[in-house]
């Protein structure tokens, strides 16, 4: 597990944020274009974990805090996504290190979260399994788990 340096992972905005949708960007890892777009216009960080890549990005909107987390496999195909959103709660993203059980720690909304990337999809109940600020869509399984570690 390692955090990629600037230049190893790059976002290229292809569609800007507007009233109806978030920005869309292409992802390049080590110069290779990923197969799939991510929401967001600003790259916060990219982490390589077990041959996969986790991309953290945000929109360029100071009035709404949305952190987009996208998982790409070793062939740079989009596997899973999750986002954390609070309306009227712009926030700064901060990498907080690596935790136990290969988790990625980060701060957002003034809270510390742990992201776990599973090797296989895990069962979940939409709207019940996750914190209120987390959105994974209406799916019954996911490779990504985000949990709250510490409130402010």
mmCIF file of C-alpha atoms in Angstrom, residues 1-150:
data_model
loop_
_atom_site.group_PDB
_atom_site.id
_atom_site.type_symbol
_atom_site.label_atom_id
_atom_site.label_comp_id
_atom_site.label_asym_id
_atom_site.label_seq_id
_atom_site.Cartn_x
_atom_site.Cartn_y
_atom_site.Cartn_z
ATOM 1 C CA UNK A 1 0.000 0.000 0.000
ATOM 2 C CA UNK A 2 1.483 3.330 -1.035
ATOM 3 C CA UNK A 3 0.403 6.848 -1.812
ATOM 4 C CA UNK A 4 1.296 7.833 -5.380
ATOM 5 C CA UNK A 5 3.317 10.990 -5.931
ATOM 6 C CA UNK A 6 2.072 13.992 -7.880
ATOM 7 C CA UNK A 7 2.419 13.172 -11.562
ATOM 8 C CA UNK A 8 1.887 9.433 -11.106
ATOM 9 C CA UNK A 9 -1.868 9.987 -11.006
ATOM 10 C CA UNK A 10 -3.477 12.862 -12.903
ATOM 11 C CA UNK A 11 -7.051 14.014 -13.539
ATOM 12 C CA UNK A 12 -8.013 15.684 -16.816
ATOM 13 C CA UNK A 13 -11.360 17.455 -16.629
ATOM 14 C CA UNK A 14 -13.584 16.664 -19.628
ATOM 15 C CA UNK A 15 -16.876 18.133 -18.399
ATOM 16 C CA UNK A 16 -17.126 21.040 -15.938
ATOM 17 C CA UNK A 17 -19.406 21.285 -12.925
ATOM 18 C CA UNK A 18 -22.791 22.872 -13.641
ATOM 19 C CA UNK A 19 -26.168 23.187 -11.909
ATOM 20 C CA UNK A 20 -27.256 19.728 -13.031
ATOM 21 C CA UNK A 21 -24.174 17.556 -12.547
ATOM 22 C CA UNK A 22 -20.701 17.197 -11.083
ATOM 23 C CA UNK A 23 -17.539 17.591 -13.084
ATOM 24 C CA UNK A 24 -16.305 14.507 -14.950
ATOM 25 C CA UNK A 25 -12.631 13.710 -15.346
ATOM 26 C CA UNK A 26 -10.396 11.153 -16.992
ATOM 27 C CA UNK A 27 -7.834 9.429 -14.784
ATOM 28 C CA UNK A 28 -4.253 8.694 -15.829
ATOM 29 C CA UNK A 29 -2.072 6.436 -13.688
ATOM 30 C CA UNK A 30 1.607 6.343 -14.600
ATOM 31 C CA UNK A 31 0.697 7.831 -17.988
ATOM 32 C CA UNK A 32 -1.946 5.194 -18.795
ATOM 33 C CA UNK A 33 -5.564 6.318 -19.243
ATOM 34 C CA UNK A 34 -8.069 4.517 -17.025
ATOM 35 C CA UNK A 35 -11.180 2.891 -18.478
ATOM 36 C CA UNK A 36 -13.889 4.990 -16.868
ATOM 37 C CA UNK A 37 -14.558 8.525 -15.762
ATOM 38 C CA UNK A 38 -14.632 9.845 -12.223
ATOM 39 C CA UNK A 39 -16.711 12.625 -10.770
ATOM 40 C CA UNK A 40 -14.749 15.564 -9.491
ATOM 41 C CA UNK A 41 -12.298 18.050 -10.927
ATOM 42 C CA UNK A 42 -9.514 18.194 -8.353
ATOM 43 C CA UNK A 43 -7.353 15.190 -7.471
ATOM 44 C CA UNK A 44 -6.729 14.928 -3.743
ATOM 45 C CA UNK A 45 -4.690 11.710 -3.806
ATOM 46 C CA UNK A 46 -4.283 8.267 -5.296
ATOM 47 C CA UNK A 47 -3.307 5.159 -3.346
ATOM 48 C CA UNK A 48 -2.128 1.843 -4.752
ATOM 49 C CA UNK A 49 -3.446 -1.046 -2.692
ATOM 50 C CA UNK A 50 -3.139 -4.735 -3.625
ATOM 51 C CA UNK A 51 -2.544 -3.872 -7.274
ATOM 52 C CA UNK A 52 -5.633 -1.628 -7.419
ATOM 53 C CA UNK A 53 -5.845 2.164 -7.330
ATOM 54 C CA UNK A 54 -8.068 4.292 -5.117
ATOM 55 C CA UNK A 55 -8.623 7.817 -6.458
ATOM 56 C CA UNK A 56 -9.869 10.591 -4.149
ATOM 57 C CA UNK A 57 -11.249 13.695 -5.888
ATOM 58 C CA UNK A 58 -13.451 16.699 -5.110
ATOM 59 C CA UNK A 59 -15.554 19.139 -7.103
ATOM 60 C CA UNK A 60 -14.385 22.707 -7.492
ATOM 61 C CA UNK A 61 -17.412 24.035 -5.580
ATOM 62 C CA UNK A 62 -16.756 25.836 -2.294
ATOM 63 C CA UNK A 63 -20.394 25.608 -1.142
ATOM 64 C CA UNK A 64 -20.848 21.841 -1.194
ATOM 65 C CA UNK A 65 -18.389 19.346 0.177
ATOM 66 C CA UNK A 66 -18.338 16.170 -1.892
ATOM 67 C CA UNK A 67 -15.477 13.706 -1.790
ATOM 68 C CA UNK A 68 -15.519 11.130 -4.579
ATOM 69 C CA UNK A 69 -13.705 7.822 -3.975
ATOM 70 C CA UNK A 70 -13.233 5.542 -6.989
ATOM 71 C CA UNK A 71 -11.616 2.101 -7.129
ATOM 72 C CA UNK A 72 -9.810 0.948 -10.282
ATOM 73 C CA UNK A 73 -8.436 -2.573 -10.776
ATOM 74 C CA UNK A 74 -4.906 -3.369 -11.997
ATOM 75 C CA UNK A 75 -6.045 -2.919 -15.633
ATOM 76 C CA UNK A 76 -7.436 0.529 -14.672
ATOM 77 C CA UNK A 77 -11.058 -0.516 -15.095
ATOM 78 C CA UNK A 78 -13.501 1.221 -12.730
ATOM 79 C CA UNK A 79 -14.718 -1.337 -10.147
ATOM 80 C CA UNK A 80 -16.542 0.641 -7.476
ATOM 81 C CA UNK A 81 -17.342 4.145 -6.253
ATOM 82 C CA UNK A 82 -18.561 5.883 -3.139
ATOM 83 C CA UNK A 83 -18.960 9.517 -2.182
ATOM 84 C CA UNK A 84 -19.253 11.532 1.015
ATOM 85 C CA UNK A 85 -21.459 14.601 0.746
ATOM 86 C CA UNK A 86 -22.623 17.315 3.089
ATOM 87 C CA UNK A 87 -24.608 20.209 1.643
ATOM 88 C CA UNK A 88 -23.274 23.658 2.579
ATOM 89 C CA UNK A 89 -20.255 22.060 4.214
ATOM 90 C CA UNK A 90 -17.214 22.744 2.085
ATOM 91 C CA UNK A 91 -14.252 20.945 3.549
ATOM 92 C CA UNK A 92 -10.570 20.322 3.154
ATOM 93 C CA UNK A 93 -9.353 16.810 2.469
ATOM 94 C CA UNK A 94 -6.355 15.557 4.421
ATOM 95 C CA UNK A 95 -4.503 12.231 4.175
ATOM 96 C CA UNK A 96 -4.117 10.870 7.726
ATOM 97 C CA UNK A 97 -1.939 7.800 7.053
ATOM 98 C CA UNK A 98 -2.486 4.087 6.849
ATOM 99 C CA UNK A 99 -4.364 2.190 9.535
ATOM 100 C CA UNK A 100 -4.582 -1.390 10.654
ATOM 101 C CA UNK A 101 -5.964 -4.068 8.338
ATOM 102 C CA UNK A 102 -4.777 -2.166 5.249
ATOM 103 C CA UNK A 103 -7.099 0.781 5.701
ATOM 104 C CA UNK A 104 -6.574 4.296 4.346
ATOM 105 C CA UNK A 105 -7.178 7.053 6.892
ATOM 106 C CA UNK A 106 -8.339 10.499 5.806
ATOM 107 C CA UNK A 107 -9.970 13.590 7.244
ATOM 108 C CA UNK A 108 -12.977 15.275 5.709
ATOM 109 C CA UNK A 109 -15.801 17.399 7.207
ATOM 110 C CA UNK A 110 -13.558 17.707 10.273
ATOM 111 C CA UNK A 111 -13.901 13.978 10.931
ATOM 112 C CA UNK A 112 -11.476 11.090 10.503
ATOM 113 C CA UNK A 113 -12.602 8.193 8.320
ATOM 114 C CA UNK A 114 -11.083 4.806 7.478
ATOM 115 C CA UNK A 115 -11.489 3.338 3.992
ATOM 116 C CA UNK A 116 -11.155 -0.409 3.624
ATOM 117 C CA UNK A 117 -10.795 -2.000 0.182
ATOM 118 C CA UNK A 118 -12.015 -5.585 0.160
ATOM 119 C CA UNK A 119 -10.586 -8.215 -2.220
ATOM 120 C CA UNK A 120 -14.122 -9.354 -2.991
ATOM 121 C CA UNK A 121 -17.518 -7.689 -2.841
ATOM 122 C CA UNK A 122 -19.121 -7.619 0.587
ATOM 123 C CA UNK A 123 -22.866 -7.699 1.236
ATOM 124 C CA UNK A 124 -24.447 -4.449 2.444
ATOM 125 C CA UNK A 125 -27.929 -3.077 2.961
ATOM 126 C CA UNK A 126 -28.472 0.191 1.061
ATOM 127 C CA UNK A 127 -29.416 3.135 3.303
ATOM 128 C CA UNK A 128 -28.836 1.019 6.441
ATOM 129 C CA UNK A 129 -25.216 -0.138 6.283
ATOM 130 C CA UNK A 130 -23.612 3.282 5.805
ATOM 131 C CA UNK A 131 -23.290 6.614 7.556
ATOM 132 C CA UNK A 132 -25.738 9.335 6.484
ATOM 133 C CA UNK A 133 -23.088 11.257 4.504
ATOM 134 C CA UNK A 134 -22.052 8.213 2.455
ATOM 135 C CA UNK A 135 -23.667 7.307 -0.872
ATOM 136 C CA UNK A 136 -22.923 4.104 -2.794
ATOM 137 C CA UNK A 137 -26.090 3.949 -4.806
ATOM 138 C CA UNK A 138 -28.716 1.267 -4.458
ATOM 139 C CA UNK A 139 -26.409 -1.770 -4.523
ATOM 140 C CA UNK A 140 -26.315 -4.798 -2.254
ATOM 141 C CA UNK A 141 -22.554 -5.305 -2.468
ATOM 142 C CA UNK A 142 -19.411 -3.203 -2.556
ATOM 143 C CA UNK A 143 -15.615 -3.471 -2.558
ATOM 144 C CA UNK A 144 -15.362 -0.282 -0.469
ATOM 145 C CA UNK A 145 -16.231 0.303 3.177
ATOM 146 C CA UNK A 146 -16.006 3.739 4.801
ATOM 147 C CA UNK A 147 -16.358 4.033 8.544
ATOM 148 C CA UNK A 148 -16.055 6.905 10.970
ATOM 149 C CA UNK A 149 -12.992 6.727 13.195
ATOM 150 C CA UNK A 150 -13.169 10.029 15.062
#
